[in-house]
Each structure stands twice: as C-alpha cells, then as structure tokens.
Amino acid sequence: MRLLLCLLLFTSAACQAQPEPAPASVSGSSEPDSLGIKIGQMMLVGFRGMTLEPGTAIYEDLTERHIGNVILFDYDVTSKRPVRNVESPEQVAALVEQLQAAAGDTPLMIAIDQEGGRVNRLKERNGFRPTVSAQTLGERGVEATREEARATAEQLAELGINLNFAPVVDVNVNPTNPVIGGIERSFSADPEAVAAHAQAVIEAHHEAGVFSALKHFPGHGSSTEDSHLGLTDVTRTWTEAELVPYRRLVSEGIVDMVMTAHIVHRELEPSGQPATLSPAIMTGILRDSLRFEGVIVSDDMQMGAIRDEYGLEDAIRMALEAGVDILTFGNNVAYEPELAERAIAIIRGLVEAGTLTEDRIDASYRRVMRLKSTLKRGEGER
C-alpha cells in the first residue's frame, strides 16, 4: 500500500528516497502494467453508437486495447446527422454503464463538451435541461455561473459522465473570434473575471464528483480564425493576460486537466509548431513556469490545424515530446474506426525504436492514474 501511495501521490521525502516502482493499476494491483495498457490510458477516443455492441471497433478498443478515455457527441459531423451517442437521458446512462463494464477494473474517464450555449451536447430537445452561454453567465455574475455549473454537473453525474471539457478560460480579447467570442464561449474580456467564473465552475463540478478541463491553452481568445479548419496564428494578437486564468487556478490547486490549443505563436514557439506540439509552450510555460502537475489533454488531433499539416505519426510523436498526456481523437471531424489501434501501434513503435522512452510513457500514465485514483467507480463521486 505504501508503494502504491508513493506512486500515485508523490508526496513525501520517504517516497522520493525509494527506488521508483513500476506503475500500479488504479485498482491497486501490485503487478506492473504492460506498455500497451499504459499507452491505452493515454487515448481519448470518440465513436459511433447509441449502445455498445460486441465486435465493433470501440468495443475492441476497450476490451483488447484498454483505452482509458472516451468522448460522447450528439451530432455526427461526417454523416451530417444528429445520430451519434446521445438520444435521451435513459439511453446515455445505459451507454455509459456499458462502456464502464467493458473497461474492466480500471474506470474510464467519459468526457463530453457541455459548456452551455452553442457548445452543448446534451440538448433540451433530447430531454436534457436547457443551458446558457458563458457570455450570458459572465454578464449575470459569478453566483449565477455557480448555480448553472452545479445543475450541469449534477446532470452529468446522474448520467455517469465524469469529465466535462469545461470551463473555457479563453479571454474575450476578440469579440468577433469565430470559435470563441463570436459564439459566446468566453465569460469576459477581463482575465480576472474569467478566472473567478471558471473557479465557480470547477468547484461545482468537484462537488458532484465530475472532473473539469481548462481550455484552450495558452489562450484562443484573440484568434481571428478557427483551428478546426487550419492553422491559426495569434502571434500578433495574443497577450500574457491570457495566461492569468491559468495562473490563478493552477495556484489554487483545483485544476484536473488543461486542454491544449492548436494555435501558432511564433514568439513563444519560433518553429511555428502549434501549441499542442510545442515543448516550449506545453512544458516550458505550462509545466515549468505555471507549475501545473496535472493532466494535459490535447484538443482533437483530427482538427485541420493538425491533420492538414502533419502526418499521424509525426503529430503523435511531437505532442508526446511536447508533454501531452492524453491524445484526443474525436473521430467526428473525420471518422476512422481503427484510429485508436493505429495510434497505439505508432506509440509502441516509437518506444521500441527509442524515439520515445518508456519513462516518458510512464510519466503520462502516472498522471492519468493519479487523477483516476480519485474516482469512485459507479458512484459519480470524487
């Protein structure tokens, strides 16, 4: 038990003085996990289906490849149909139960984008509660945000969804931004106000036993383009004020995850690589400067800013070298049912070739498992 606590928590000098043990599973097993299982825990994958059926790619991903995280959508982008994973509260709860059962001993993180307003996967027409945008909440005040977040988080917990990709902490630098300000996803143009509203969201989610994720690091609020469609350069528009919400919230010790942005900032990363693929931004700023020790999750690796500029192997390698812990493949911008299998094979190949070390894989695996160790299986509690 002492070795397990040392592994998951890294809290004492006594732990640090001991030789580092092999990572243990979240269930408490003392047996070291295989490389494949570690890599599986670094995957977050989308899929098609209102139910989980044996023989499908996602079923095999869960039962054979041990992927540790999935994401639910209500709309299928490639088929242009509102038929994906969400039909009704009863159906979503049953699907979540099936997913967790297939995952075995290690609980899944089941994610959704339930920001409210335009980015809202659980819609009123499908029997879920109505929502409002972050901009509207920013105008109403922090207590309104807290109450709205509490209702959202309680709904997610009732469904068994344990990770909400919210709050957005992008500062509303450019109100016409087509992917942030223009669709009311930012709380405010004041970074301190953004931090205050975001803290209320995080605390409300934690009360319900639901993880949250700040997005999109290091700040997407000043962009003039949509990184879903291609490279978005913020070199001339971004300011350090956009880091304020991250700095405030990380210092409070309440941040579960930070999601990356696929934005380019040539002063922060002279190579022109998107932030998701930038060691200078992900490790240099987020880890070293802001001292964030939690999980870094990528935005969707199939978005145009990544997919159109990099091959899959290069994108995966660069993201992991930058410091990303969980790679997101939404399988919605483009649908590739075998993508998780390909990605896992690529990472294994990079390790076997010596391009990535097992220590690098272990570091991400430990962060993911440390976060999962606070989940209580099936109860929606932290």
Tab-separated table of C-alpha atoms in Angstrom:
chain	number	residue	atom	x	y	z
A	1	MET	CA	0.000	0.000	0.000
A	2	ARG	CA	2.849	2.417	0.824
A	3	LEU	CA	4.382	1.859	-2.630
A	4	LEU	CA	1.023	2.472	-4.287
A	5	LEU	CA	0.567	5.735	-2.400
A	6	CYS	CA	4.092	6.831	-3.293
A	7	LEU	CA	3.428	6.074	-6.923
A	8	LEU	CA	0.124	7.888	-7.149
A	9	LEU	CA	0.739	10.851	-4.908
A	10	PHE	CA	4.478	11.686	-4.906
A	11	THR	CA	4.005	13.434	-1.582
A	12	SER	CA	6.752	12.506	0.841
A	13	ALA	CA	10.521	12.603	1.034
A	14	ALA	CA	10.418	8.966	2.071
A	15	CYS	CA	8.731	8.118	-1.208
A	16	GLN	CA	11.264	10.072	-3.208
A	17	ALA	CA	14.117	8.309	-1.458
A	18	GLN	CA	12.971	4.857	-2.592
A	19	PRO	CA	13.685	3.309	-5.998
A	20	GLU	CA	10.727	4.110	-8.244
A	21	PRO	CA	8.369	1.125	-8.540
A	22	ALA	CA	6.586	0.084	-11.712
A	23	PRO	CA	3.249	1.845	-12.178
A	24	ALA	CA	0.321	0.141	-10.496
A	25	SER	CA	-3.222	-0.017	-11.811
A	26	VAL	CA	-5.912	2.161	-10.319
A	27	SER	CA	-7.486	-0.933	-8.814
A	28	GLY	CA	-4.468	-1.285	-6.538
A	29	SER	CA	-2.789	-4.257	-8.219
A	30	SER	CA	0.916	-4.599	-7.437
A	31	GLU	CA	1.579	-6.182	-10.827
A	32	PRO	CA	3.198	-3.820	-13.339
A	33	ASP	CA	1.013	-2.954	-16.310
A	34	SER	CA	2.170	-3.718	-19.830
A	35	LEU	CA	3.307	-1.000	-22.212
A	36	GLY	CA	0.097	-1.489	-24.184
A	37	ILE	CA	-2.079	-0.811	-21.157
A	38	LYS	CA	-0.105	2.312	-20.307
A	39	ILE	CA	-0.476	3.604	-23.849
A	40	GLY	CA	-4.181	2.782	-23.829
A	41	GLN	CA	-4.688	5.036	-20.830
A	42	MET	CA	-3.243	7.895	-22.917
A	43	MET	CA	-6.000	7.608	-25.545
A	44	LEU	CA	-9.305	9.517	-25.581
A	45	VAL	CA	-11.462	8.311	-28.440
A	46	GLY	CA	-14.835	9.114	-29.993
A	47	PHE	CA	-17.055	6.511	-31.619
A	48	ARG	CA	-20.422	5.942	-33.257
A	49	GLY	CA	-23.244	4.197	-31.465
A	50	MET	CA	-26.128	4.705	-29.063
A	51	THR	CA	-25.254	1.356	-27.498
A	52	LEU	CA	-22.003	-0.587	-27.132
A	53	GLU	CA	-22.014	-3.648	-29.355
A	54	PRO	CA	-19.508	-6.559	-29.257
A	55	GLY	CA	-17.387	-6.757	-32.393
A	56	THR	CA	-17.314	-3.010	-33.004
A	57	ALA	CA	-14.029	-1.123	-33.068
A	58	ILE	CA	-14.791	0.757	-29.853
A	59	TYR	CA	-15.700	-2.483	-28.034
A	60	GLU	CA	-12.356	-3.970	-29.041
A	61	ASP	CA	-10.596	-0.727	-28.124
A	62	LEU	CA	-11.990	-1.084	-24.610
A	63	THR	CA	-11.653	-4.819	-24.089
A	64	GLU	CA	-8.454	-5.570	-26.009
A	65	ARG	CA	-6.533	-2.308	-26.289
A	66	HIS	CA	-7.534	-0.974	-22.851
A	67	ILE	CA	-8.156	2.595	-23.957
A	68	GLY	CA	-8.788	4.647	-20.857
A	69	ASN	CA	-10.983	7.505	-22.026
A	70	VAL	CA	-13.865	8.143	-24.441
A	71	ILE	CA	-15.847	11.172	-25.560
A	72	LEU	CA	-19.545	11.453	-26.394
A	73	PHE	CA	-21.111	13.614	-29.117
A	74	ASP	CA	-24.709	14.267	-30.093
A	75	TYR	CA	-24.034	15.141	-33.750
A	76	ASP	CA	-22.078	13.163	-36.314
A	77	VAL	CA	-20.139	15.687	-38.389
A	78	THR	CA	-19.057	13.429	-41.241
A	79	SER	CA	-22.538	11.992	-41.866
A	80	LYS	CA	-24.186	15.364	-41.058
A	81	ARG	CA	-26.793	13.663	-38.886
A	82	PRO	CA	-27.844	14.155	-35.240
A	83	VAL	CA	-27.270	10.447	-34.636
A	84	ARG	CA	-24.132	9.682	-32.682
A	85	ASN	CA	-24.116	8.848	-28.942
A	86	VAL	CA	-26.970	10.889	-27.484
A	87	GLU	CA	-30.691	10.191	-27.797
A	88	SER	CA	-32.174	10.568	-24.300
A	89	PRO	CA	-31.077	10.634	-20.645
A	90	GLU	CA	-32.017	6.985	-20.202
A	91	GLN	CA	-30.084	5.932	-23.305
A	92	VAL	CA	-26.958	7.906	-22.343
A	93	ALA	CA	-26.945	6.457	-18.828
A	94	ALA	CA	-27.261	2.927	-20.240
A	95	LEU	CA	-24.470	3.558	-22.758
A	96	VAL	CA	-22.173	4.889	-20.034
A	97	GLU	CA	-22.864	1.801	-17.932
A	98	GLN	CA	-21.990	-0.437	-20.891
A	99	LEU	CA	-18.767	1.456	-21.532
A	100	GLN	CA	-17.643	1.186	-17.915
A	101	ALA	CA	-18.462	-2.518	-17.807
A	102	ALA	CA	-16.369	-3.156	-20.922
A	103	ALA	CA	-13.442	-1.236	-19.470
A	104	GLY	CA	-12.937	-3.789	-16.699
A	105	ASP	CA	-11.118	-2.957	-13.479
A	106	THR	CA	-9.804	0.482	-14.465
A	107	PRO	CA	-12.561	3.105	-14.687
A	108	LEU	CA	-12.992	5.083	-17.863
A	109	MET	CA	-12.996	8.809	-17.974
A	110	ILE	CA	-16.102	9.501	-20.041
A	111	ALA	CA	-15.894	13.006	-21.449
A	112	ILE	CA	-18.301	15.447	-23.026
A	113	ASP	CA	-18.260	19.099	-24.113
A	114	GLN	CA	-21.081	20.516	-22.008
A	115	GLU	CA	-20.102	24.186	-21.798
A	116	GLY	CA	-23.616	25.502	-22.320
A	117	GLY	CA	-24.974	27.694	-25.073
A	118	ARG	CA	-23.696	26.748	-28.529
A	119	VAL	CA	-21.317	24.040	-27.270
A	120	ASN	CA	-23.831	21.748	-25.664
A	121	ARG	CA	-24.043	18.013	-26.414
A	122	LEU	CA	-26.971	17.291	-24.083
A	123	LYS	CA	-29.715	19.324	-25.685
A	124	GLU	CA	-33.160	20.225	-24.451
A	125	ARG	CA	-34.774	18.576	-27.472
A	126	ASN	CA	-33.379	15.246	-26.286
A	127	GLY	CA	-34.809	15.592	-22.810
A	128	PHE	CA	-31.933	17.356	-21.057
A	129	ARG	CA	-32.020	20.606	-19.140
A	130	PRO	CA	-31.650	23.900	-21.056
A	131	THR	CA	-28.335	25.766	-20.838
A	132	VAL	CA	-26.988	29.283	-21.318
A	133	SER	CA	-23.696	30.516	-22.717
A	134	ALA	CA	-20.606	31.529	-20.782
A	135	GLN	CA	-21.016	35.089	-22.077
A	136	THR	CA	-24.524	35.269	-20.632
A	137	LEU	CA	-23.282	33.932	-17.295
A	138	GLY	CA	-20.413	36.407	-17.334
A	139	GLU	CA	-22.996	39.182	-17.553
A	140	ARG	CA	-25.153	37.731	-14.767
A	141	GLY	CA	-22.361	37.229	-12.231
A	142	VAL	CA	-20.315	34.521	-10.536
A	143	GLU	CA	-23.148	33.165	-8.393
A	144	ALA	CA	-25.265	32.620	-11.496
A	145	THR	CA	-22.351	30.733	-13.005
A	146	ARG	CA	-22.011	28.613	-9.873
A	147	GLU	CA	-25.696	27.651	-9.893
A	148	GLU	CA	-25.673	26.846	-13.597
A	149	ALA	CA	-22.489	24.782	-13.244
A	150	ARG	CA	-23.954	22.920	-10.269
A	151	ALA	CA	-27.029	21.930	-12.273
A	152	THR	CA	-24.873	20.859	-15.230
A	153	ALA	CA	-22.503	18.817	-13.079
A	154	GLU	CA	-25.331	17.085	-11.218
A	155	GLN	CA	-26.893	16.090	-14.538
A	156	LEU	CA	-23.570	14.696	-15.755
A	157	ALA	CA	-23.050	12.761	-12.527
A	158	GLU	CA	-26.533	11.246	-12.781
A	159	LEU	CA	-25.652	10.008	-16.266
A	160	GLY	CA	-22.270	8.651	-15.122
A	161	ILE	CA	-20.293	11.152	-17.218
A	162	ASN	CA	-17.266	12.043	-15.129
A	163	LEU	CA	-15.329	14.573	-17.255
A	164	ASN	CA	-16.634	17.829	-18.681
A	165	PHE	CA	-14.396	19.648	-21.140
A	166	ALA	CA	-15.198	22.973	-19.495
A	167	PRO	CA	-14.765	25.715	-18.427
A	168	VAL	CA	-13.451	27.754	-21.323
A	169	VAL	CA	-10.953	30.211	-19.848
A	170	ASP	CA	-10.160	31.945	-23.108
A	171	VAL	CA	-10.280	35.699	-22.531
A	172	ASN	CA	-12.636	37.544	-24.874
A	173	VAL	CA	-9.896	39.600	-26.500
A	174	ASN	CA	-11.544	39.453	-29.921
A	175	PRO	CA	-15.361	39.544	-29.635
A	176	THR	CA	-15.697	38.528	-33.301
A	177	ASN	CA	-13.482	35.466	-32.873
A	178	PRO	CA	-15.338	32.802	-34.906
A	179	VAL	CA	-14.672	29.986	-32.452
A	180	ILE	CA	-14.718	31.772	-29.041
A	181	GLY	CA	-16.125	35.284	-28.615
A	182	GLY	CA	-18.281	35.187	-31.715
A	183	ILE	CA	-20.249	32.232	-30.336
A	184	GLU	CA	-20.339	33.407	-26.685
A	185	ARG	CA	-17.912	30.836	-25.218
A	186	SER	CA	-15.918	33.333	-23.127
A	187	PHE	CA	-17.023	34.661	-19.749
A	188	SER	CA	-15.366	38.056	-20.108
A	189	ALA	CA	-12.703	40.301	-21.617
A	190	ASP	CA	-11.348	40.671	-18.076
A	191	PRO	CA	-8.971	37.782	-17.260
A	192	GLU	CA	-9.597	38.093	-13.529
A	193	ALA	CA	-13.337	37.755	-14.114
A	194	VAL	CA	-12.721	34.729	-16.317
A	195	ALA	CA	-10.724	33.128	-13.510
A	196	ALA	CA	-13.465	33.824	-10.948
A	197	HIS	CA	-16.212	32.323	-13.108
A	198	ALA	CA	-14.047	29.344	-14.018
A	199	GLN	CA	-13.298	28.646	-10.366
A	200	ALA	CA	-17.023	28.538	-9.650
A	201	VAL	CA	-17.482	26.037	-12.484
A	202	ILE	CA	-14.661	23.805	-11.271
A	203	GLU	CA	-15.825	23.819	-7.659
A	204	ALA	CA	-19.397	22.974	-8.643
A	205	HIS	CA	-18.190	20.061	-10.758
A	206	HIS	CA	-15.994	18.764	-7.960
A	207	GLU	CA	-18.941	18.844	-5.565
A	208	ALA	CA	-20.753	16.492	-7.960
A	209	GLY	CA	-17.706	14.253	-8.484
A	210	VAL	CA	-17.065	15.385	-12.068
A	211	PHE	CA	-13.661	16.352	-13.430
A	212	SER	CA	-13.205	19.527	-15.459
A	213	ALA	CA	-10.669	20.776	-18.001
A	214	LEU	CA	-9.488	24.321	-18.640
A	215	LYS	CA	-9.281	25.205	-22.317
A	216	HIS	CA	-7.620	26.209	-24.625
A	217	PHE	CA	-4.003	26.698	-23.501
A	218	PRO	CA	-2.224	29.111	-23.862
A	219	GLY	CA	-5.287	31.111	-24.952
A	220	HIS	CA	-7.529	31.087	-28.037
A	221	GLY	CA	-9.480	34.255	-27.281
A	222	SER	CA	-7.545	36.610	-29.548
A	223	SER	CA	-7.614	34.439	-32.663
A	224	THR	CA	-9.262	35.557	-35.872
A	225	GLU	CA	-9.555	32.062	-37.363
A	226	ASP	CA	-10.871	28.622	-36.414
A	227	SER	CA	-8.231	25.958	-35.693
A	228	HIS	CA	-10.803	23.293	-36.603
A	229	LEU	CA	-10.218	24.395	-40.181
A	230	GLY	CA	-6.469	25.061	-40.269
A	231	LEU	CA	-3.514	26.782	-38.655
A	232	THR	CA	-4.449	29.801	-36.556
A	233	ASP	CA	-1.686	32.323	-35.852
A	234	VAL	CA	-2.060	34.520	-32.743
A	235	THR	CA	1.496	35.867	-32.698
A	236	ARG	CA	0.377	39.492	-33.109
A	237	THR	CA	-2.865	39.331	-31.120
A	238	TRP	CA	-2.081	37.201	-28.037
A	239	THR	CA	-1.030	38.831	-24.762
A	240	GLU	CA	0.236	37.451	-21.455
A	241	ALA	CA	-3.064	38.467	-19.861
A	242	GLU	CA	-4.471	35.317	-21.453
A	243	LEU	CA	-2.380	33.259	-19.026
A	244	VAL	CA	-3.928	34.930	-15.969
A	245	PRO	CA	-6.834	32.470	-15.542
A	246	TYR	CA	-4.453	29.506	-15.759
A	247	ARG	CA	-2.010	31.035	-13.300
A	248	ARG	CA	-4.759	31.855	-10.795
A	249	LEU	CA	-6.493	28.490	-10.988
A	250	VAL	CA	-3.355	26.343	-11.012
A	251	SER	CA	-2.124	28.217	-7.935
A	252	GLU	CA	-5.412	27.301	-6.198
A	253	GLY	CA	-4.610	23.617	-6.731
A	254	ILE	CA	-8.033	22.819	-8.204
A	255	VAL	CA	-7.213	22.091	-11.866
A	256	ASP	CA	-7.741	18.491	-13.015
A	257	MET	CA	-6.812	18.938	-16.665
A	258	VAL	CA	-5.685	21.543	-19.135
A	259	MET	CA	-6.616	21.188	-22.803
A	260	THR	CA	-4.204	22.412	-25.444
A	261	ALA	CA	-4.923	24.841	-28.279
A	262	HIS	CA	-3.839	24.213	-31.855
A	263	ILE	CA	-2.797	27.855	-32.199
A	264	VAL	CA	0.544	29.151	-33.503
A	265	HIS	CA	2.529	31.750	-31.579
A	266	ARG	CA	5.900	32.365	-33.202
A	267	GLU	CA	7.339	34.298	-30.283
A	268	LEU	CA	6.537	31.551	-27.810
A	269	GLU	CA	7.432	28.791	-30.301
A	270	PRO	CA	9.757	30.149	-33.043
A	271	SER	CA	9.432	26.961	-35.121
A	272	GLY	CA	5.795	27.781	-35.829
A	273	GLN	CA	4.548	24.494	-34.384
A	274	PRO	CA	1.052	24.661	-32.879
A	275	ALA	CA	0.969	24.895	-29.081
A	276	THR	CA	-0.181	21.271	-28.822
A	277	LEU	CA	3.106	20.186	-30.409
A	278	SER	CA	5.356	22.738	-28.697
A	279	PRO	CA	7.680	21.744	-25.828
A	280	ALA	CA	8.329	25.447	-25.190
A	281	ILE	CA	4.628	26.077	-24.539
A	282	MET	CA	3.402	22.811	-23.023
A	283	THR	CA	6.433	22.044	-20.886
A	284	GLY	CA	8.237	25.374	-20.702
A	285	ILE	CA	5.224	27.539	-19.835
A	286	LEU	CA	2.516	25.230	-18.509
A	287	ARG	CA	4.673	22.790	-16.562
A	288	ASP	CA	7.793	24.785	-15.654
A	289	SER	CA	6.537	28.368	-15.388
A	290	LEU	CA	2.960	27.838	-14.159
A	291	ARG	CA	3.943	24.638	-12.287
A	292	PHE	CA	0.969	22.613	-13.449
A	293	GLU	CA	1.399	18.981	-12.392
A	294	GLY	CA	-1.927	17.581	-13.572
A	295	VAL	CA	-3.046	16.012	-16.845
A	296	ILE	CA	-2.520	17.758	-20.172
A	297	VAL	CA	-5.073	16.639	-22.764
A	298	SER	CA	-4.841	17.600	-26.411
A	299	ASP	CA	-7.621	19.209	-28.347
A	300	ASP	CA	-8.814	16.933	-31.136
A	301	MET	CA	-5.798	15.692	-33.078
A	302	GLN	CA	-8.013	15.322	-36.164
A	303	MET	CA	-8.718	19.049	-36.432
A	304	GLY	CA	-7.448	20.762	-39.555
A	305	ALA	CA	-4.619	22.614	-37.792
A	306	ILE	CA	-3.009	19.225	-37.065
A	307	ARG	CA	-4.424	16.805	-39.632
A	308	ASP	CA	-3.748	19.009	-42.668
A	309	GLU	CA	-0.209	19.928	-41.632
A	310	TYR	CA	1.244	16.777	-40.061
A	311	GLY	CA	1.137	13.057	-40.627
A	312	LEU	CA	-0.381	10.977	-37.839
A	313	GLU	CA	2.932	9.568	-36.621
A	314	ASP	CA	4.662	12.953	-36.567
A	315	ALA	CA	1.714	14.601	-34.815
A	316	ILE	CA	1.615	11.910	-32.127
A	317	ARG	CA	5.377	11.980	-31.599
A	318	MET	CA	5.529	15.759	-31.386
A	319	ALA	CA	2.560	16.007	-28.999
A	320	LEU	CA	4.100	13.477	-26.628
A	321	GLU	CA	7.513	15.129	-26.855
A	322	ALA	CA	5.820	18.444	-26.049
A	323	GLY	CA	4.353	16.972	-22.853
A	324	VAL	CA	0.771	15.977	-23.720
A	325	ASP	CA	-0.547	13.142	-21.526
A	326	ILE	CA	-3.814	12.221	-23.268
A	327	LEU	CA	-4.291	12.350	-27.037
A	328	THR	CA	-7.824	13.152	-28.190
A	329	PHE	CA	-9.166	11.556	-31.359
A	330	GLY	CA	-12.788	12.644	-31.567
A	331	ASN	CA	-13.475	10.532	-34.668
A	332	ASN	CA	-16.022	13.108	-35.690
A	333	VAL	CA	-14.274	15.690	-37.849
A	334	ALA	CA	-13.103	12.593	-39.717
A	335	TYR	CA	-14.330	9.083	-38.952
A	336	GLU	CA	-11.698	6.350	-38.695
A	337	PRO	CA	-12.937	3.467	-36.525
A	338	GLU	CA	-9.487	1.830	-36.415
A	339	LEU	CA	-7.718	5.057	-35.413
A	340	ALA	CA	-7.076	4.110	-31.775
A	341	GLU	CA	-5.477	0.863	-32.862
A	342	ARG	CA	-3.237	2.762	-35.300
A	343	ALA	CA	-2.288	5.393	-32.731
A	344	ILE	CA	-1.395	2.801	-30.100
A	345	ALA	CA	0.736	0.916	-32.630
A	346	ILE	CA	2.509	4.154	-33.569
A	347	ILE	CA	3.355	4.963	-29.938
A	348	ARG	CA	4.578	1.422	-29.298
A	349	GLY	CA	6.745	1.666	-32.398
A	350	LEU	CA	8.218	4.980	-31.245
A	351	VAL	CA	9.124	3.417	-27.900
A	352	GLU	CA	10.590	0.283	-29.467
A	353	ALA	CA	12.659	2.447	-31.830
A	354	GLY	CA	13.976	4.510	-28.909
A	355	THR	CA	12.396	7.721	-30.191
A	356	LEU	CA	10.271	7.878	-27.036
A	357	THR	CA	11.386	6.339	-23.757
A	358	GLU	CA	9.268	4.159	-21.509
A	359	ASP	CA	9.926	6.737	-18.801
A	360	ARG	CA	8.094	9.295	-20.933
A	361	ILE	CA	5.107	6.953	-21.256
A	362	ASP	CA	5.227	6.195	-17.527
A	363	ALA	CA	5.123	9.899	-16.641
A	364	SER	CA	1.837	10.427	-18.500
A	365	TYR	CA	0.422	7.120	-17.287
A	366	ARG	CA	1.070	8.096	-13.672
A	367	ARG	CA	-0.628	11.461	-14.077
A	368	VAL	CA	-3.708	9.838	-15.623
A	369	MET	CA	-3.858	7.110	-12.983
A	370	ARG	CA	-3.309	9.575	-10.167
A	371	LEU	CA	-6.360	11.507	-11.366
A	372	LYS	CA	-8.404	8.333	-11.828
A	373	SER	CA	-7.495	7.176	-8.336
A	374	THR	CA	-9.873	9.842	-7.018
A	375	LEU	CA	-12.843	8.334	-8.884
A	376	LYS	CA	-15.244	6.043	-7.059
A	377	ARG	CA	-16.455	3.520	-9.594
A	378	GLY	CA	-20.115	3.767	-10.464
A	379	GLU	CA	-20.988	6.417	-7.884
A	380	GLY	CA	-20.078	9.592	-9.749
A	381	GLU	CA	-18.067	10.745	-6.709
A	382	ARG	CA	-14.560	12.050	-6.207
